Every structure is written in structure tokens, then in C-alpha cells.
Short mmCIF file of C-alpha atoms and ligand atoms in Angstrom, two decimals:
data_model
loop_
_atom_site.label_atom_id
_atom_site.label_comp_id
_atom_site.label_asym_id
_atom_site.label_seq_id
_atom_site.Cartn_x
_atom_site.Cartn_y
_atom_site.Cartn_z
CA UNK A 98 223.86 81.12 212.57
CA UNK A 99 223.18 84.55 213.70
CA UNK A 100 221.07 85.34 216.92
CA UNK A 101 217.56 84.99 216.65
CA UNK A 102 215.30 88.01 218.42
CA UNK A 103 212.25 87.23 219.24
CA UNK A 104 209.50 89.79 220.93
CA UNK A 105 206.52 87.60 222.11
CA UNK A 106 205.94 84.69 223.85
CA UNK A 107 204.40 82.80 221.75
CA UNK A 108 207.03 82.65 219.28
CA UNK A 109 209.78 81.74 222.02
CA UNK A 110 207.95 78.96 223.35
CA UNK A 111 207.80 77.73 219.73
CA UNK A 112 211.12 78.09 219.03
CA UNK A 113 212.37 76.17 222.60
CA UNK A 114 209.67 73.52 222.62
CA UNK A 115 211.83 70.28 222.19
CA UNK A 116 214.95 71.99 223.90
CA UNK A 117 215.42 70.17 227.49
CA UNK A 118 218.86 72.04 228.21
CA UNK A 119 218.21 75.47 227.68
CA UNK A 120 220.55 77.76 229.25
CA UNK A 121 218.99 81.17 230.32
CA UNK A 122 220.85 84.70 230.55
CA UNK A 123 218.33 87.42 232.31
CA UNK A 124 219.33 90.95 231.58
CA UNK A 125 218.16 94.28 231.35
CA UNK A 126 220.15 95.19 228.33
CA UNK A 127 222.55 97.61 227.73
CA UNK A 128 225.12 95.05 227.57
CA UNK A 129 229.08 95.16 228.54
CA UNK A 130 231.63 92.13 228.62
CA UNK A 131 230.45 90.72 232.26
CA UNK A 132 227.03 90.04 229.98
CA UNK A 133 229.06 88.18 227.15
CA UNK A 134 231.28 86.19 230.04
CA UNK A 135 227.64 85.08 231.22
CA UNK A 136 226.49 83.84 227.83
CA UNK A 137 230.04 82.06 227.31
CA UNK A 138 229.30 80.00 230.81
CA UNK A 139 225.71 79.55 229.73
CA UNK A 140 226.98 77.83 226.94
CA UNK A 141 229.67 75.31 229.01
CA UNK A 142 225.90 74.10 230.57
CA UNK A 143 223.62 73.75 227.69
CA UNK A 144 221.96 75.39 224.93
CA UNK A 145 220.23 76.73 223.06
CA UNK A 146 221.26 79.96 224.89
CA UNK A 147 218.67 82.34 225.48
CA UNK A 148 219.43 86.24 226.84
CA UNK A 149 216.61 88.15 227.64
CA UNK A 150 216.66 92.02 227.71
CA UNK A 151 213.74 93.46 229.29
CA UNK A 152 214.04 96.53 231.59
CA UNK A 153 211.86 95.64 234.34
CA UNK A 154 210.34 98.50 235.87
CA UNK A 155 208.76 96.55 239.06
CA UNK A 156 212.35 96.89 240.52
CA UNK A 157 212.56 100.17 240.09
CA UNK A 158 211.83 102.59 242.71
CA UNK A 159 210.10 106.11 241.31
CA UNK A 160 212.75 107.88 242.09
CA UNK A 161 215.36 105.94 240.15
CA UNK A 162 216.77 105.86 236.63
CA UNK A 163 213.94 103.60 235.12
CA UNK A 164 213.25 105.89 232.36
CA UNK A 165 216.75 106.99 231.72
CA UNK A 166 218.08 103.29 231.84
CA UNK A 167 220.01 102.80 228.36
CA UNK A 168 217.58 101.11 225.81
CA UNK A 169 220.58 99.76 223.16
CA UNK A 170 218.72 96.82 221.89
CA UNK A 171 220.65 96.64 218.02
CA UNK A 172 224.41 97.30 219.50
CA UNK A 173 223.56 94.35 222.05
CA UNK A 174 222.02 91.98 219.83
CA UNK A 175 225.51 92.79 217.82
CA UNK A 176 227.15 91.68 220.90
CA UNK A 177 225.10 88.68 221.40
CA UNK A 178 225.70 87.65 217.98
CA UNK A 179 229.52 87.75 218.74
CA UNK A 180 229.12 85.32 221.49
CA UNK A 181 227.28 83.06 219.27
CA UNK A 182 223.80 83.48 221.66
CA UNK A 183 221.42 81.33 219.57
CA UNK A 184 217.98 83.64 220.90
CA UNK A 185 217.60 86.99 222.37
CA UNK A 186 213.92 87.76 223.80
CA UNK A 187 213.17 91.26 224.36
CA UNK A 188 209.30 91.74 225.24
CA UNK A 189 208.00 94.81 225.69
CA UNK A 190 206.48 95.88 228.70
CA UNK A 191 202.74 95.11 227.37
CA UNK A 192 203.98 91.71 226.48
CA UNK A 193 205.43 90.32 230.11
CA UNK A 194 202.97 92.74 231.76
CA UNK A 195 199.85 92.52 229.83
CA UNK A 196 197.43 93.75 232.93
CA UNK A 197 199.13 95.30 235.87
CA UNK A 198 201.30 92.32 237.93
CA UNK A 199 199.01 92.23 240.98
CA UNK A 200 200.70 88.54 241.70
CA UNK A 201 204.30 89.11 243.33
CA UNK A 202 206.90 87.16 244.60
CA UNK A 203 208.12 88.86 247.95
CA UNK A 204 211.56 87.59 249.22
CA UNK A 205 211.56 86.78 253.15
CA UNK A 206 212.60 90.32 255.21
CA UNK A 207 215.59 88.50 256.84
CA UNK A 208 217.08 88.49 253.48
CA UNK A 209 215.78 90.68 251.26
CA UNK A 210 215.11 93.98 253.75
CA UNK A 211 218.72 94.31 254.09
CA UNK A 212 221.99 95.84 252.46
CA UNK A 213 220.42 96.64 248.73
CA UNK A 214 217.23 95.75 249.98
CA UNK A 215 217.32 98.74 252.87
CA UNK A 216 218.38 101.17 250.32
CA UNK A 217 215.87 99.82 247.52
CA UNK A 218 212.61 98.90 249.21
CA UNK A 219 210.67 96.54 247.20
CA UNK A 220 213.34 96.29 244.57
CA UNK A 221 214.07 92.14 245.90
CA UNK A 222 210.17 91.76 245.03
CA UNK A 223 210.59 93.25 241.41
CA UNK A 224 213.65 91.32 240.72
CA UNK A 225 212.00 87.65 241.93
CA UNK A 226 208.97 88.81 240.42
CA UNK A 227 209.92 89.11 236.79
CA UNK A 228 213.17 86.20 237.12
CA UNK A 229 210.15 83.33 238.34
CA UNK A 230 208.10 85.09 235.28
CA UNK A 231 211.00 84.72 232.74
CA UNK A 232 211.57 81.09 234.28
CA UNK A 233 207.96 80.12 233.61
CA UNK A 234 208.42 81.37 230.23
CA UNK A 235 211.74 79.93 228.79
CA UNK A 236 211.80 77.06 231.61
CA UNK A 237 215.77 76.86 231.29
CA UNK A 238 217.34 73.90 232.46
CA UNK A 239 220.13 76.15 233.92
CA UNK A 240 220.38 80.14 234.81
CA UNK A 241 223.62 82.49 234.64
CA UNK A 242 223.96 85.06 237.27
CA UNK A 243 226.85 87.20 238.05
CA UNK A 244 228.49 87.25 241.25
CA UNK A 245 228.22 91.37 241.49
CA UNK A 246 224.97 91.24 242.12
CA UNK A 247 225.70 88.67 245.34
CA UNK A 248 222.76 89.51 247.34
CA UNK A 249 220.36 89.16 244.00
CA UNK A 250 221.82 85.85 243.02
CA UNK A 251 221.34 84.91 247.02
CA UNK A 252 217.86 85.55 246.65
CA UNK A 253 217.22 83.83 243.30
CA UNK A 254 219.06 80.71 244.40
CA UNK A 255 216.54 80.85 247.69
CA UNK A 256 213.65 81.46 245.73
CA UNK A 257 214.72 78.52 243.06
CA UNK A 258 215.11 75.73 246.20
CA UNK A 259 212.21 77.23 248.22
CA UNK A 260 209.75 77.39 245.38
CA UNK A 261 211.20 73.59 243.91
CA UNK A 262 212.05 75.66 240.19
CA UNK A 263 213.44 72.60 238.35
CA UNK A 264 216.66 74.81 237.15
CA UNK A 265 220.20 75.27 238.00
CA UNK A 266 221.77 78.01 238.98
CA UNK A 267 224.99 79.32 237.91
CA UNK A 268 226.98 81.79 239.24
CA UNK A 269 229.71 83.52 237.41
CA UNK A 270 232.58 85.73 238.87
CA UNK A 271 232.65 89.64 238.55
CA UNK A 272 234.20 90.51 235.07
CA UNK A 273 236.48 94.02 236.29
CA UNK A 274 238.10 96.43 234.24
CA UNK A 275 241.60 96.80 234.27
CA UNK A 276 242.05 99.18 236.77
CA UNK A 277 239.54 96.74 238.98
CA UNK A 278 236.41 98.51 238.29
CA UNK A 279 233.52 96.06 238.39
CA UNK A 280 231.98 96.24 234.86
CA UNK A 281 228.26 97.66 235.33
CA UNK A 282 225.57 99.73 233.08
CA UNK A 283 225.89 101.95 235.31
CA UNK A 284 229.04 102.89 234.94
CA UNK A 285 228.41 104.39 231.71
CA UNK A 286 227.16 107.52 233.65
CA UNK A 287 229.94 108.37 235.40
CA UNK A 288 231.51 111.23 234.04
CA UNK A 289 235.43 111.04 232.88
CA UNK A 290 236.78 112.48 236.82
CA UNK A 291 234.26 109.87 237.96
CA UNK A 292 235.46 106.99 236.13
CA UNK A 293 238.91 107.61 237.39
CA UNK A 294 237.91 107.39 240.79
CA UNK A 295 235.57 104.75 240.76
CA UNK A 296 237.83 102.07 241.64
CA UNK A 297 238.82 102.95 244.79
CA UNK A 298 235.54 101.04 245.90
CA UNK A 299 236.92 97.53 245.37
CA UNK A 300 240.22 98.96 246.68
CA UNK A 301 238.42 99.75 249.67
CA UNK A 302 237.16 96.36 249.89
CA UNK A 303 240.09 94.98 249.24
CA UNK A 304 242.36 96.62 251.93
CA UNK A 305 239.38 95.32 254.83
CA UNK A 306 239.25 92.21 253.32
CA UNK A 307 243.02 91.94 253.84
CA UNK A 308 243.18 93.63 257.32
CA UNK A 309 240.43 91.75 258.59
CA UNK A 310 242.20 88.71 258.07
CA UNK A 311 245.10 90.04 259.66
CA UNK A 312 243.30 91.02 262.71
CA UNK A 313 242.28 87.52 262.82
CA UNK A 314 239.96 87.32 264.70
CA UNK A 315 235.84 87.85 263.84
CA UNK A 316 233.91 90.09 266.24
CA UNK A 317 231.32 92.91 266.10
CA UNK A 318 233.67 96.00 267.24
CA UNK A 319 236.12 95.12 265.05
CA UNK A 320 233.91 94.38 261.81
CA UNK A 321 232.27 97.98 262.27
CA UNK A 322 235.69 99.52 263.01
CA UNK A 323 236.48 98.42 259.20
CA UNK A 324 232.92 98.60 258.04
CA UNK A 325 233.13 102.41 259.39
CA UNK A 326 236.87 103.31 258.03
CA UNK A 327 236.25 102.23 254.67
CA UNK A 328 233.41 104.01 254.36
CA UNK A 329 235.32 107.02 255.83
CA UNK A 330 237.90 106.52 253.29
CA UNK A 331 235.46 106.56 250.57
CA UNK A 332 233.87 110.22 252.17
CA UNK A 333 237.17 111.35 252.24
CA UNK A 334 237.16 110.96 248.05
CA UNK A 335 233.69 112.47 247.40
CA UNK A 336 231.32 109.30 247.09
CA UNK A 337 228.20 108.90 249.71
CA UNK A 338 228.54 105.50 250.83
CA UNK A 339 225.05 103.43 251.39
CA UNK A 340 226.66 100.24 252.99
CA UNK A 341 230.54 98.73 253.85
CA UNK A 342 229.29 95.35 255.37
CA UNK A 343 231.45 92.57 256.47
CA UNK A 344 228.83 89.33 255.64
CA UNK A 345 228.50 85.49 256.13
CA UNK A 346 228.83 84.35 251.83
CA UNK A 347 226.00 81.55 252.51
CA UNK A 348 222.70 83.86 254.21
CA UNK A 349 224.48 87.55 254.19
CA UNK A 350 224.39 87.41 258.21
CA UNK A 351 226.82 88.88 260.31
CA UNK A 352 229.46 86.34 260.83
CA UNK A 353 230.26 85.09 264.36
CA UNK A 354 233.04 82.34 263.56
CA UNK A 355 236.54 83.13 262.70
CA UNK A 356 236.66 80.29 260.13
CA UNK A 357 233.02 81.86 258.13
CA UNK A 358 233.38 82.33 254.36
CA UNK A 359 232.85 85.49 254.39
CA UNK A 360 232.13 88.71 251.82
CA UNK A 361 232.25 92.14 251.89
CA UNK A 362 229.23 93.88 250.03
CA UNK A 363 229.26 97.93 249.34
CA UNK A 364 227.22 100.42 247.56
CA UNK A 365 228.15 103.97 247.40
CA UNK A 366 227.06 106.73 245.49
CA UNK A 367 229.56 108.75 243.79
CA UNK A 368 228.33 111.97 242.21
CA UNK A 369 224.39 111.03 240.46
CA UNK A 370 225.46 107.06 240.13
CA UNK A 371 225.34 104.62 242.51
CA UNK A 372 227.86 101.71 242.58
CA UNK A 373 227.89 98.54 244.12
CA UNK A 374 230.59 95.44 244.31
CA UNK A 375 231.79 93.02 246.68
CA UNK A 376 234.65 90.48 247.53
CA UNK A 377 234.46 86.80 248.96
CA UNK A 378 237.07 86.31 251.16
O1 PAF B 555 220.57 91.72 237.20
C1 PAF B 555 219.76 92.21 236.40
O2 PAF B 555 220.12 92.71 235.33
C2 PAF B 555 218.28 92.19 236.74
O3 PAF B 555 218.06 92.38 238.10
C3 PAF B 555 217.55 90.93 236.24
C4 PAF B 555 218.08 89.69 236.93
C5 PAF B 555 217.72 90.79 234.75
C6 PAF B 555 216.06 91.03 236.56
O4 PAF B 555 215.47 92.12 235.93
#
């Protein structure tokens, strides 16, 4: 059957109304393989699948790349199709914003004012903001979010248990190039000398990860001693790191115990595009 696309609400409650399992892919669009990999899980939990593409300018700050953000609405609903999505809703802004969305969702500071949060003010609030919207709307029974955005899908799966959202959420590992890039949009503006750098970031995570665990033992001066030569490392190659933190997995504190799960989050910007990725270990 191909994909359906639907534009308005309306039409997408109609067409999910006597659906219980609906499984629920947010996106902005602009759609690589880590997308498809989330529409394949979303299938393992339910269905019909639904993947919204909607570029949501309340997480944008003014002085990112809102406006420039790629807009490739018939290559990914050619995508979507491939991965046998059975609905893609893409409202325009009018249509999930009719009147200016005074009403926000505002993640607690402890969790949201840090890492991406510190470089992005507000942009936790945008993201909650239109993901509870987009909830109310297709009421999934289950959610797909990617593990590369770790401190997002921290925030969502806070927001879900805090606010009692009856859906599950799913997260899905980091689909990576072959060279170990972590797929993005973003990294579709990174020029060619750019591309072949970009994945010494999750080398750089990966060689703290590894002597961290060597050192063996968890404790402030020796976190920022990593924290602080990866990010001189990364210097060293041209990018202008935001962030190298060492992080508890469960609340994104700084871990205090030895035997913490633990991930390393970065963002860096390298040339006009800013990366981010991460690595549970
Ligand atoms: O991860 C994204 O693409 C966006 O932040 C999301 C979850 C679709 C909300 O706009």
C-alpha cells in the first residue's frame, strides 16, 4: 500500500480513529537511514506507523538554521514508502500553530539547562512543546526516538512519566556511517574536507570512553582531565568544541560511583555546522 500523507488534523485523526497501537516517528524531515531504522523499530511495536515531518521552529533559536533547514518532503515520503510507513503527517506551520503557542511545556533546569540545553536556551521547551502537541494529536501507543539525541530522548521520557502520557517510549541506537560518523541532517552541510574529518568526534569519544575505564576509577579531576583533552584534541583538528562531558546514562549528572552507567555526550562545531554524538559506556 503506499504511504499515505496527510496535511491536517482532521484528516489524521480520521484516518487513526479505531487504531489502539499506533506507533509514532517525530521528525523534522529531511530524512537519512537513522530515520528509516526508527520506522523499522516502530513497526516491531505496533502500527499503523505514523512519521511526522514538521520543522518546528519553537526549538530554534534566531540565530540558527531554521530557515535554511532542508525542506525535502517528496524524496522522504519516497523513503518512507520504502520502509513500508503506512502515514506521513506533515502540517504546516499554520496548521500545528494556528495562533501563536503561548502554552509551553518547560523541562525542569536541572535537566534541561544543561549540555545542549546551555548552548541552546529554550530549545528543551520547543522540543517538549511540539512532541506533547504531536502526542495529543496522533495519541501513539508507542514513540521511536534515537539514541543521538540522548539528552532529548531523556527529557521526553521525563516529560512522558511526569505528565502520566499513556505511551511508550522507544529508544533506538545511533545508526553511523561507515567510517563511524553518526548519521544527522546536519551533516549534509559539511563540505567534502569536512566530511572527512567529522569522525574524529566519536573517535574522540571513543578513546575517553576507553581510557576512562582504564583509569578505573570515577572522580572529578580525572573526568575533566579527559573531558578537557578530548576537547583539546578536537581544537587541535579545527572544530570549536561546545561540550566533552563524562555523564550518569539515567539523569545526565556527573557520576560519583565507579560502577555508574555512564555516557559521554559532545557537541562541537566544525566549520558553520555543529555536531553532536555520544557513547554509553
Ligand atoms: O529530533 C528531532 O528531529 C526533533 O527534535 C523532534 C523530536 C522531531 C521535535 O521537533
Amino acid at each position: 500500500m503506499p504511504v499515505r500523507v496527510i496535511h491536517t488534523l482532521a484528516e489524521l485523526r480520521a484516518a487513526l480513529s479505531g487504531h489502539p497501537r499506533t506507533a509514532f516517528v517525530p521528525t523534522m524531515g529531511n530524512l537519512h537511514q537513522g530515520h528509516l531504522d526508527l520506522v523499522r523499530i516502530a513497526h516491531e511495536h505496533g502500527g499503523p506507523v505514523v512519521t511526522s515531518i514538521f520543522v518546528n521552529r519553537l526549538q530554534f533559536a534566531p540565530t540558527e538554521d531554521f530557515d535554511r533547514y532542508p525542506r525535502t518532503l517528496s524524496s522522504d515520503v519516497e523513503a518512507l514508502e520504502r520502509v513500508r510507513c503506512d502515514i506521513v503527517f506533515a502540517p504546516d506551520e499554520h496548521e500545528l500553530y494556528p495562533e501563536p503557542q503561548g502554552f509551553k511545556l518547560h523541562p525542569p533546569a536541572e535537566i534541561a539547562d544543561i549540555l545542549e540545553g546551555r548552548s541552546r536556551p529554550g530549545f528543551f521547551t520547543g522540543v517538549s512543546t511540539v512532541v506533547h502537541k504531536l502526542f495529543n494529536i496522533v495519541q501513539p501507543a508507542v514513540a521511536v526516538f534515537g539514541k543521538k539525541d540522548y539528552q532529548q530522548l531523556m527529557i521526553i521520557r521525563r516529560m512522558v512519566a511526569q505528565m502520566a502520557l499513556p505511551v511508550e517510549i522507544v529508544a533506538a541506537e545511533t545508526t553511523r556511517a561507515a567510517d563511524g560518523l553518526a548519521l544527522s541532517s546536519r551533516n549534509g552541510y559539511l563540505s567534502p574536507t569536512e566530511r572527512a574529518e567529522a569522525p574524529r568526534l566519536a573517535r574522540c569519544l571513543g578513546q575517553l570512553a576507553v581510557s576512562l575505564r582504564a583509569a578505573g576509577r570515577i572522580h572529578s579531576a580525572a573526568l575533566s582531565e579527559l573531558e578537557t583533552a578530548a576537547m583539546r584534541e578536537l581544537e587541535q583538528h579545527g572544530w570549536a568544541p561546545d561540550y566533552v562531558a563524562v555523564r550518569r546514562r539515567r539523569d545526565l549528572l556527573i557520576p560519583s560511583a565507579p560502577d555508574e552507567a555512564l555516557v559521554v555526550l559532545a557537541a562541537a562545531r566544525l566549520g558553520a555546522t555543529r555536531l553532536i554524538d555520544n557513547l554509553e559506556f
